[in-house]
Every structure is written in structure tokens, then in C-alpha cells.
Tab-separated table of C-alpha atoms in Angstrom:
chain	number	residue	atom	x	y	z
A	1	UNK	CA	-21.638	-11.056	38.064
A	2	UNK	CA	-19.129	-10.146	40.745
A	3	UNK	CA	-21.204	-11.044	44.068
A	4	UNK	CA	-22.019	-7.235	44.276
A	5	UNK	CA	-25.654	-7.413	42.342
A	6	UNK	CA	-27.180	-10.465	42.244
A	7	UNK	CA	-30.577	-10.725	40.647
A	8	UNK	CA	-31.901	-12.570	43.533
A	9	UNK	CA	-32.196	-9.047	45.116
A	10	UNK	CA	-33.636	-6.393	43.389
A	11	UNK	CA	-32.295	-2.944	43.467
A	12	UNK	CA	-32.915	0.245	40.856
A	13	UNK	CA	-31.256	0.226	37.406
A	14	UNK	CA	-29.338	3.306	38.473
A	15	UNK	CA	-27.541	1.169	41.248
A	16	UNK	CA	-26.657	-1.530	38.571
A	17	UNK	CA	-25.061	1.069	36.629
A	18	UNK	CA	-22.971	2.766	39.173
A	19	UNK	CA	-21.589	-0.592	40.566
A	20	UNK	CA	-20.929	-1.586	36.769
A	21	UNK	CA	-19.351	1.586	36.416
A	22	UNK	CA	-17.041	1.199	39.646
A	23	UNK	CA	-16.138	-2.358	38.281
A	24	UNK	CA	-15.279	-1.205	35.022
A	25	UNK	CA	-12.868	1.352	36.350
A	26	UNK	CA	-11.242	-0.742	38.796
A	27	UNK	CA	-10.821	-3.674	35.962
A	28	UNK	CA	-9.443	-1.018	33.581
A	29	UNK	CA	-5.924	-0.413	35.369
A	30	UNK	CA	-5.670	-3.791	36.477
A	31	UNK	CA	-5.490	-4.381	32.720
A	32	UNK	CA	-3.410	-2.133	31.856
A	33	UNK	CA	-1.126	-2.580	34.346
A	34	UNK	CA	-0.759	-6.250	33.375
A	35	UNK	CA	2.951	-6.128	31.272
A	36	UNK	CA	2.803	-7.862	27.951
A	37	UNK	CA	5.192	-10.521	27.277
A	38	UNK	CA	8.000	-9.585	25.329
A	39	UNK	CA	7.325	-10.990	21.523
A	40	UNK	CA	10.085	-11.024	19.263
A	41	UNK	CA	9.940	-8.768	16.134
A	42	UNK	CA	9.237	-10.285	13.354
A	43	UNK	CA	12.000	-10.667	10.943
A	44	UNK	CA	11.409	-10.042	7.562
A	45	UNK	CA	12.864	-12.907	4.953
A	46	UNK	CA	14.314	-11.601	1.905
A	47	UNK	CA	11.794	-12.633	-0.424
A	48	UNK	CA	12.922	-14.647	-3.790
A	49	UNK	CA	11.507	-13.330	-7.441
A	50	UNK	CA	9.511	-15.973	-8.842
A	51	UNK	CA	10.189	-17.213	-12.409
A	52	UNK	CA	6.957	-15.326	-13.177
A	53	UNK	CA	8.820	-12.098	-11.739
A	54	UNK	CA	12.061	-12.584	-13.191
A	55	UNK	CA	10.347	-13.197	-16.865
A	56	UNK	CA	8.420	-10.079	-16.160
A	57	UNK	CA	11.669	-7.965	-15.128
A	58	UNK	CA	13.259	-9.447	-18.324
A	59	UNK	CA	10.445	-7.854	-20.546
A	60	UNK	CA	10.864	-4.708	-18.565
A	61	UNK	CA	13.554	-3.599	-19.869
A	62	UNK	CA	12.708	-3.935	-23.497
A	63	UNK	CA	9.304	-2.551	-23.055
A	64	UNK	CA	11.411	0.387	-21.431
A	65	UNK	CA	13.553	1.021	-24.479
A	66	UNK	CA	10.722	0.832	-26.451
A	67	UNK	CA	8.767	3.073	-25.052
A	68	UNK	CA	11.883	5.612	-24.424
A	69	UNK	CA	12.433	5.077	-27.953
A	70	UNK	CA	8.684	5.883	-29.125
A	71	UNK	CA	8.940	8.955	-26.644
A	72	UNK	CA	11.603	10.431	-28.670
A	73	UNK	CA	10.462	10.021	-31.846
A	74	UNK	CA	6.976	11.556	-30.771
A	75	UNK	CA	8.999	14.621	-29.068
A	76	UNK	CA	10.821	14.886	-32.433
A	77	UNK	CA	7.553	14.885	-34.769
A	78	UNK	CA	5.769	17.268	-32.391
A	79	UNK	CA	8.893	19.729	-32.923
A	80	UNK	CA	8.782	19.380	-36.515
A	81	UNK	CA	4.839	19.388	-36.928
A	82	UNK	CA	4.561	23.095	-37.403
A	83	UNK	CA	1.061	24.756	-37.282
A	84	UNK	CA	-1.274	21.389	-37.948
A	85	UNK	CA	-2.895	21.407	-34.350
A	86	UNK	CA	-5.011	18.201	-35.093
A	87	UNK	CA	-1.896	16.266	-35.394
A	88	UNK	CA	-0.169	18.106	-32.528
A	89	UNK	CA	-2.885	17.140	-30.060
A	90	UNK	CA	-3.185	13.447	-31.447
A	91	UNK	CA	0.689	13.089	-30.935
A	92	UNK	CA	0.484	15.087	-27.547
A	93	UNK	CA	-1.982	12.696	-26.282
A	94	UNK	CA	0.186	9.860	-27.622
A	95	UNK	CA	3.174	11.216	-26.191
A	96	UNK	CA	1.073	11.744	-22.692
A	97	UNK	CA	-0.199	7.857	-22.898
A	98	UNK	CA	3.518	6.839	-23.156
A	99	UNK	CA	4.742	8.606	-20.115
A	100	UNK	CA	2.053	7.341	-17.681
A	101	UNK	CA	2.758	3.746	-19.434
A	102	UNK	CA	6.424	4.166	-19.229
A	103	UNK	CA	6.338	5.626	-15.457
A	104	UNK	CA	4.097	2.943	-14.451
A	105	UNK	CA	6.619	0.426	-16.028
A	106	UNK	CA	9.676	1.810	-14.201
A	107	UNK	CA	7.545	1.596	-10.969
A	108	UNK	CA	7.469	-2.168	-11.245
A	109	UNK	CA	10.750	-2.311	-12.563
A	110	UNK	CA	11.865	-0.361	-9.639
A	111	UNK	CA	9.838	-2.771	-7.723
A	112	UNK	CA	11.259	-6.149	-8.980
A	113	UNK	CA	14.855	-5.200	-8.435
A	114	UNK	CA	14.588	-4.027	-4.500
A	115	UNK	CA	13.124	-7.776	-4.409
A	116	UNK	CA	16.214	-9.277	-6.750
A	117	UNK	CA	18.551	-7.254	-4.668
A	118	UNK	CA	17.184	-8.558	-1.334
A	119	UNK	CA	18.065	-12.095	-2.174
């Protein structure tokens, strides 16, 4: 390989391993000592909203309003329900689904508004 070991001159395998380890150890500091060329830091260009994302952002506003209204209605119904525990369970489940949907929509709305502000 590097002149220290040649298949023409047979030697024990342990000698080959020792020479190979010495070569690797000698090459490691040399490779680590080479300075890397300075690469300019990639500058992130502000991304614009696509047409589809603009439409989605417009629709999200109305969806948020609708879900907030539904949430308020469900909370009012839960407060007024009284002792009907089956109905309370159903309304509580719908309220939980509404809150989960609202949270997901708000996260998406936040993502899109951050992109829009970066334009």
C-alpha cells in the first residue's frame, strides 16, 4: 500500500495489522490538521407565501372564528346541562375535539403568518 507492506514479501498477519494501525494513526493527525476552507454561511432567503398558502391563510381565519364560536356554544351547553351525564360526556368529547382542531389550526396559522411577515 504505502511501501511498508507488500504482498510479495510475506509477513505474519499481526505485523500487517500493526503496520496498518501505525499508518492510520499517522494519517489521522495529518487529516485533522488540514484547515477546511471557509465556507460562507448559507443565508436563508425569506420565503414567500404560495398562492395556495395565501388562500389557506384566508380560510384559517374563518375556521378559527367558527371553532371559537362552537367552543363557546359547547361550554355554555355543558354549563346548562344539569344532571344528564350521558349528554355531558358527548358534549365534553365534542369540546375536546373542537379544542384539538382549534389548536392545530392556530399552529398552522402561526406558521403561515411567520412566512408572510418574512416577505
